[in-house]
Amino acid sequence: MIATLDLGKFYQACNPSKTLVMGNPEDSQYYIDFATVRGGKIIESLQRTITRISPNEPTCQLFTGHIGCGKSTELFRLKAELEEEGFYVVYFQSSQDLDMGDVDISDILLSIARQVSESLESANIKLKHGYFQNLFAEVADFLQTPIELSGTAELSVGIAKITAKTKDSPKLRSQLRQYLEPRTNSILQAINEELIGRATQEIKYKGYKGLVVIIDNLDRLDDSLKASGRTQPEYLFVDRGEQLRKLNCHVVYTIPLTLIFSNDFGRMSNRFGIKPKVLPMVPVQVRSGMDHDEGMALLRQLVLARAFPTFNPSDRSILISQVFDSPETLDRLCRVSGGHVRNLLVLLYSCLQQEDPPFSRECLENVIQEYRDDLLSAIAEQEWQLLFQVVQRQNVTGEEECQTLLRSMFVFEYRDRDGRWFGINPVLAETKNYKMWQQSIGVSG
């Protein structure tokens, strides 16, 4: 078998900032399904809730995991599969519309309204929006700032112009929220009746089974405190969760991972009537520290598929020498990533920035050392002690540990038949601090 690595395409495919868009044939050939090692078919569960359990009634589901673990790729897969099932799907990344450090319930509702209406307008589905036309005029008058809107302005255009006026002005944004807050229920009702209700009728007339809205990147919300003293995620998904779940269509929200460890987790689950789905890491080890054979095999495929996407998985292993100086170097890359997909791609991309394939072990070790140094500079002494405790019990408890260790990617979450467990980021397991601690408790490295 003769194959030559296309360096240009390989470079593009390894870009860690690129999200695979399932449904795009070129992107689909790079996709690796990790469901068998991630503790269950999470995306299939989200899909089945919509297509099998409640196809004709609105559903609201929550999805979370480490930033960079592959949630957006999985959500694009969900979008593609729902579209194959005959649903009209609107997917959008909320961070494009919202300031993640300062979000309120009205911001999310208006963002959903804008994205849904824009999608429908692009599909040549025009809807009348009397409530919003009046609201825009009142908002312009209240803010005492000119917002040019014609009587025939499309809904997405009206919302975009209002949010553009307030996006870069905290003062205007605060004034707008003060005006919209007492009208939240009216806005929600208008979205359901004038937008979602009529849209559902139109798309069903065109042969679709229903409307699904996927709101990505809300997991990136800052944990800043609101005036009430509540963190922003708690305020939005616990205190105001009742309103977020009232949209009259199928909705999937991404949420911050910290909420899984919040004291209000039970209240949030009750608000939404469903437990959030968590996307863990791809395991590189089992709890005992031995290699996780299947997880490692799939991570090798993730790398080799970037290099040789058109080859059968079983044929790619004989081409390793075109990408790495040895199979052990590939294994070293997979193992040290901890099964964090974006981390793996960042390390691989850094190798590409230093030399052309096949990558030498020395090149990879230099990249790993740089990554390790970056992580080490962020760990305070008290955080080391917290990290050692988590390693011993293989569990994270409470918001403090989640904030300190998970958000900082000092530890990763995995799933097996016994449930969830947490392991140290492999690059930190190679540090002097960690090895000295192991010696102090009589554990060999």
XYZ file of C-alpha atoms in Angstrom:
445
model
C 0.000 0.000 0.000
C 1.442 3.365 -1.053
C 0.311 6.559 0.676
C 1.860 9.975 1.023
C 0.983 12.361 3.812
C -0.591 15.584 2.501
C 1.111 18.016 4.869
C -1.126 20.963 4.015
C -4.341 19.068 4.753
C -2.807 17.471 7.839
C -1.891 20.910 9.185
C -5.452 22.162 8.662
C -7.029 19.016 10.131
C -4.945 19.306 13.330
C -5.988 22.900 14.054
C -7.261 22.689 17.671
C -9.600 25.649 17.186
C -11.489 23.874 14.392
C -14.746 22.146 15.335
C -15.743 19.188 13.198
C -19.101 19.875 11.591
C -20.863 16.562 11.216
C -22.947 16.671 8.081
C -19.966 18.100 6.218
C -18.507 15.069 4.384
C -14.927 16.336 4.638
C -15.190 16.863 8.402
C -17.055 13.596 8.952
C -14.094 11.531 7.767
C -12.050 12.845 10.722
C -14.680 11.937 13.316
C -13.991 9.185 15.859
C -16.880 7.844 17.942
C -15.719 7.543 21.564
C -19.099 6.496 22.970
C -17.930 2.990 23.934
C -15.249 4.354 26.289
C -17.045 7.441 27.576
C -19.529 5.547 29.694
C -22.500 5.495 27.354
C -24.122 6.792 24.198
C -24.687 10.325 25.456
C -25.599 11.939 22.142
C -27.870 9.017 21.289
C -29.633 9.622 24.604
C -30.227 13.291 23.750
C -31.445 12.263 20.302
C -33.779 9.522 21.545
C -35.414 11.896 24.017
C -36.403 14.073 21.071
C -37.149 11.496 18.369
C -38.507 8.545 20.337
C -39.663 9.537 23.805
C -41.275 12.896 23.077
C -41.260 13.794 19.353
C -44.480 15.811 19.525
C -44.001 17.547 22.881
C -41.340 20.141 23.814
C -38.258 18.816 25.576
C -35.449 20.650 27.360
C -32.097 18.930 27.945
C -28.788 19.978 29.521
C -25.318 18.972 28.321
C -21.907 19.671 29.855
C -18.281 18.583 30.175
C -14.764 20.010 30.125
C -14.233 22.866 27.690
C -12.359 21.311 24.786
C -13.466 17.725 25.405
C -15.479 17.608 22.169
C -18.969 18.847 23.113
C -19.407 21.056 20.049
C -18.374 18.245 17.708
C -20.878 15.937 19.403
C -23.607 18.582 19.170
C -22.943 18.952 15.444
C -23.326 15.190 15.225
C -26.633 15.473 17.097
C -27.740 18.186 14.656
C -26.853 16.051 11.631
C -28.632 12.971 12.990
C -31.761 14.927 13.950
C -31.864 16.428 10.473
C -31.649 12.919 9.014
C -34.652 12.057 11.200
C -36.585 14.944 9.636
C -36.252 17.714 12.256
C -35.484 21.363 11.535
C -32.439 22.163 13.700
C -31.065 25.569 14.674
C -27.585 25.298 16.203
C -25.682 28.376 17.366
C -22.778 29.324 19.595
C -24.092 31.746 22.206
C -20.654 33.306 22.745
C -21.035 35.010 19.370
C -24.010 36.989 20.701
C -23.362 37.234 24.433
C -20.694 38.583 26.759
C -19.939 35.455 28.819
C -18.998 37.623 31.799
C -22.355 39.385 31.929
C -25.464 37.484 30.824
C -29.076 37.785 31.919
C -32.179 35.781 31.097
C -33.416 38.360 28.566
C -30.082 38.174 26.704
C -30.462 34.419 26.228
C -34.105 34.661 25.139
C -33.393 37.436 22.616
C -30.374 35.528 21.302
C -32.527 32.433 20.748
C -35.208 34.535 19.057
C -32.647 36.173 16.761
C -30.951 32.926 15.769
C -34.205 31.045 15.152
C -35.722 33.886 13.136
C -32.513 34.343 11.121
C -32.451 30.639 10.277
C -36.107 30.678 9.244
C -35.625 33.824 7.168
C -32.716 32.189 5.329
C -35.078 29.275 4.593
C -37.543 31.805 3.147
C -40.002 31.402 6.028
C -41.362 34.872 6.832
C -43.256 35.459 10.063
C -45.153 38.475 11.369
C -43.971 39.764 14.739
C -46.291 42.439 16.024
C -45.237 42.186 19.686
C -41.566 42.567 18.878
C -42.153 45.456 16.467
C -43.841 47.350 19.298
C -41.157 46.270 21.768
C -38.362 47.558 19.518
C -40.022 50.951 19.275
C -40.506 51.126 23.044
C -36.902 50.072 23.696
C -35.551 52.724 21.339
C -37.653 55.346 23.093
C -36.667 54.108 26.564
C -32.945 54.033 25.791
C -33.218 57.436 24.113
C -30.912 56.233 21.386
C -31.773 56.052 17.687
C -32.385 52.556 16.348
C -33.423 52.639 12.712
C -36.027 49.981 12.004
C -38.485 49.973 9.145
C -41.979 48.631 9.605
C -40.994 45.602 7.534
C -37.700 44.921 9.337
C -37.114 41.253 9.930
C -37.125 40.082 13.544
C -33.467 39.003 13.481
C -32.432 42.421 12.169
C -34.363 44.242 14.895
C -32.836 42.174 17.705
C -29.369 42.447 16.176
C -29.577 46.252 16.035
C -30.739 46.529 19.638
C -28.103 44.160 21.010
C -25.397 45.862 18.928
C -26.265 49.174 20.603
C -25.892 47.676 24.080
C -23.137 45.081 23.602
C -20.245 47.500 24.125
C -21.980 49.692 26.677
C -22.538 48.192 30.156
C -24.651 51.219 31.052
C -27.025 50.795 28.097
C -27.103 47.035 28.666
C -28.108 47.564 32.293
C -30.841 50.018 31.278
C -32.183 47.588 28.679
C -32.346 44.781 31.230
C -34.186 46.985 33.703
C -36.769 47.613 31.008
C -37.012 44.008 29.811
C -36.962 42.215 33.199
C -40.636 42.854 34.120
C -41.554 41.899 30.543
C -39.688 38.556 30.531
C -42.821 36.437 30.627
C -44.414 38.509 27.852
C -41.271 38.129 25.729
C -41.279 34.390 26.358
C -44.949 34.183 25.400
C -44.301 36.182 22.206
C -41.369 33.932 21.277
C -43.572 30.870 21.758
C -46.607 32.245 19.919
C -45.266 34.600 17.228
C -42.014 32.805 16.483
C -41.806 29.165 17.587
C -45.516 28.342 17.285
C -45.897 29.763 13.790
C -42.495 28.469 12.730
C -43.439 24.947 13.795
C -46.583 25.150 11.686
C -44.619 26.349 8.657
C -41.845 23.782 8.891
C -44.303 20.926 9.432
C -46.113 22.123 6.306
C -42.763 21.723 4.546
C -42.424 18.164 5.862
C -40.327 18.605 9.004
C -41.262 16.763 12.202
C -40.498 19.652 14.542
C -38.107 22.408 15.627
C -34.948 21.778 17.671
C -32.767 24.585 19.056
C -29.233 23.761 20.268
C -27.544 26.530 22.284
C -23.820 25.849 22.543
C -21.082 27.577 24.604
C -23.213 28.528 27.604
C -20.825 26.196 29.445
C -18.318 29.054 29.110
C -20.290 31.394 31.353
C -18.096 33.122 33.928
C -18.740 32.368 37.589
C -19.080 36.087 38.319
C -21.443 37.080 41.117
C -24.796 38.685 40.459
C -26.183 41.425 42.723
C -28.088 38.730 44.616
C -24.806 37.062 45.596
C -25.512 34.070 43.353
C -23.022 33.015 40.700
C -24.085 33.705 37.135
C -24.616 29.994 36.233
C -26.691 29.418 39.416
C -28.785 32.494 38.727
C -29.503 31.532 35.120
C -30.008 27.770 35.367
C -31.331 27.401 38.916
C -33.123 30.636 39.806
C -34.359 31.289 36.248
C -34.334 27.738 34.933
C -38.119 27.594 34.983
C -38.247 30.221 32.220
C -35.425 28.732 30.157
C -37.274 25.414 29.909
C -40.560 26.986 28.797
C -39.666 27.400 25.136
C -42.283 25.546 23.120
C -39.860 23.415 21.082
C -37.042 20.939 21.652
C -34.098 22.716 23.307
C -30.587 21.596 24.287
C -28.520 23.938 26.477
C -24.862 23.510 27.304
C -24.209 24.419 30.955
C -21.059 25.060 33.037
C -19.538 21.925 34.537
C -19.469 23.611 37.967
C -23.249 23.212 38.220
C -22.830 19.436 38.433
C -20.968 19.971 41.724
C -23.209 22.748 43.035
C -25.315 22.413 46.174
C -28.176 23.436 43.899
C -27.720 20.504 41.507
C -30.912 18.867 42.796
C -32.916 22.092 42.450
C -31.644 22.589 38.913
C -32.556 19.029 37.926
C -36.031 19.570 39.381
C -36.412 22.863 37.521
C -35.676 21.220 34.191
C -37.159 17.842 35.054
C -34.084 16.022 33.761
C -30.500 15.293 34.810
C -27.731 16.925 32.743
C -25.668 14.712 30.462
C -21.903 14.908 31.084
C -19.292 14.242 28.389
C -16.159 12.869 30.138
C -12.613 12.440 28.832
C -11.501 9.555 26.655
C -9.765 7.218 29.149
C -6.054 6.590 28.659
C -5.815 4.614 31.915
C -8.055 2.519 34.113
C -8.417 3.346 37.810
C -5.426 1.196 38.737
C -3.124 3.143 36.442
C -2.774 0.537 33.689
C -3.363 1.557 30.077
C -6.961 1.646 28.876
C -6.431 -0.349 25.685
C -9.604 0.656 23.855
C -9.302 4.330 24.780
C -5.681 4.434 23.608
C -6.599 2.679 20.353
C -9.307 5.241 19.606
C -6.970 8.157 20.371
C -4.407 6.704 17.968
C -7.165 6.651 15.354
C -8.012 10.284 16.102
C -4.439 11.268 15.218
C -4.007 8.947 12.249
C -7.406 9.891 10.789
C -6.154 13.496 10.646
C -3.241 12.279 8.539
C -4.962 9.622 6.415
C -8.728 10.279 6.531
C -9.609 8.194 3.479
C -7.931 5.002 4.737
C -9.668 2.249 6.669
C -8.838 2.412 10.381
C -7.268 -1.046 10.229
C -4.850 0.110 7.500
C -3.639 3.313 9.161
C -1.302 1.684 11.674
C 1.190 0.718 8.961
C 1.473 4.437 8.061
C 2.537 5.607 11.523
C 6.146 5.997 10.340
C 5.056 8.877 8.081
C 3.811 10.842 11.082
C 6.015 9.753 14.020
C 9.507 8.330 14.383
C 8.031 5.337 16.215
C 4.690 3.940 17.440
C 5.898 4.684 20.994
C 6.014 8.408 20.209
C 2.385 8.282 19.061
C 1.444 6.421 22.253
C 3.323 8.987 24.325
C 1.265 11.777 22.715
C -2.040 9.991 23.328
C -1.198 9.031 26.900
C 0.037 12.455 28.001
C -3.080 14.163 26.592
C -5.169 12.499 29.292
C -7.824 11.826 26.676
C -8.652 15.528 26.400
C -9.283 15.881 22.666
C -8.311 19.534 22.323
C -5.189 19.040 24.472
C -4.101 16.237 22.176
C -4.607 18.420 19.103
C -2.816 21.368 20.748
C 0.223 19.169 21.402
C 0.109 17.744 17.878
C -0.279 21.214 16.354
C 2.688 22.462 18.409
C 4.794 19.649 16.952
C 3.775 20.768 13.473
C 4.878 24.291 14.318
C 8.340 22.989 15.212
C 9.062 20.450 12.464
C 7.592 18.460 9.608
C 6.512 14.851 10.154
C 7.678 12.309 11.017
C 7.871 13.910 14.454
C 10.837 12.986 16.604
C 10.464 11.976 20.235
C 12.654 14.950 21.148
C 10.267 17.362 19.435
C 7.282 15.889 21.272
C 9.073 15.997 24.630
C 9.922 19.680 24.107
C 6.240 20.407 23.416
C 5.161 18.420 26.489
C 7.694 20.249 28.676
C 6.333 23.610 27.561
C 2.775 22.504 28.303
C 3.825 21.179 31.719
C 5.589 24.435 32.596
C 2.485 26.430 31.690
C 0.328 24.284 33.971
C 2.842 24.328 36.830
C 2.982 28.113 36.881
C -0.745 28.183 37.680
C -0.714 25.821 40.688
C -0.439 27.293 44.186
C 0.752 25.231 47.170
C -2.729 24.831 48.668
C -3.960 23.651 45.267
C -1.328 20.897 45.265
C -2.722 19.667 48.572
C -6.241 19.686 47.141
C -4.986 17.845 44.080
C -3.331 15.128 46.197
C -6.592 14.580 48.093
C -8.554 14.150 44.864
C -5.961 11.710 43.483
C -6.195 9.562 46.618
C -9.965 9.267 46.610
C -10.385 9.555 42.779
C -13.321 11.849 43.328
C -14.129 15.561 43.152
C -16.638 16.974 45.615
C -18.109 20.454 45.828
C -17.794 23.610 43.792
C -14.399 24.640 45.206
C -12.673 21.487 43.976
C -14.457 21.730 40.646
C -13.443 25.365 40.169
C -9.861 24.810 41.282
C -9.073 21.488 39.672
C -11.496 20.786 36.824
C -11.753 24.224 35.250
C -7.969 24.528 35.446
C -7.606 21.053 33.875
C -5.451 19.777 36.745
C -7.678 16.679 36.901
C -9.920 15.002 34.342
C -13.200 13.133 34.666
C -13.629 9.607 33.313
C -16.421 6.999 33.346
C -16.367 3.229 33.669
C -18.800 0.515 34.785
C -18.402 1.619 38.405
C -19.351 5.203 37.575
C -17.374 8.437 37.424
C -13.810 8.788 38.635
C -11.174 11.502 38.447
C -7.501 11.250 37.567
C -4.610 13.705 37.537
C -3.651 15.380 34.277
C -0.811 13.056 33.102
C 1.685 15.891 32.582
C 1.346 16.824 36.261
C 1.960 13.197 37.275
C 5.492 13.631 35.914
C 6.380 16.675 38.047
C 8.769 16.692 41.015
C 5.972 17.830 43.353
C 3.815 14.853 42.478
C 6.642 12.305 42.613
C 7.783 13.620 46.003
C 4.227 13.282 47.316
C 4.045 9.716 46.018
C 7.275 8.873 47.832
C 5.953 10.456 51.032
C 2.951 8.101 51.046
C 4.956 5.091 49.914
C 3.664 4.824 46.337
C 6.059 4.026 43.485
C 5.713 6.227 40.402
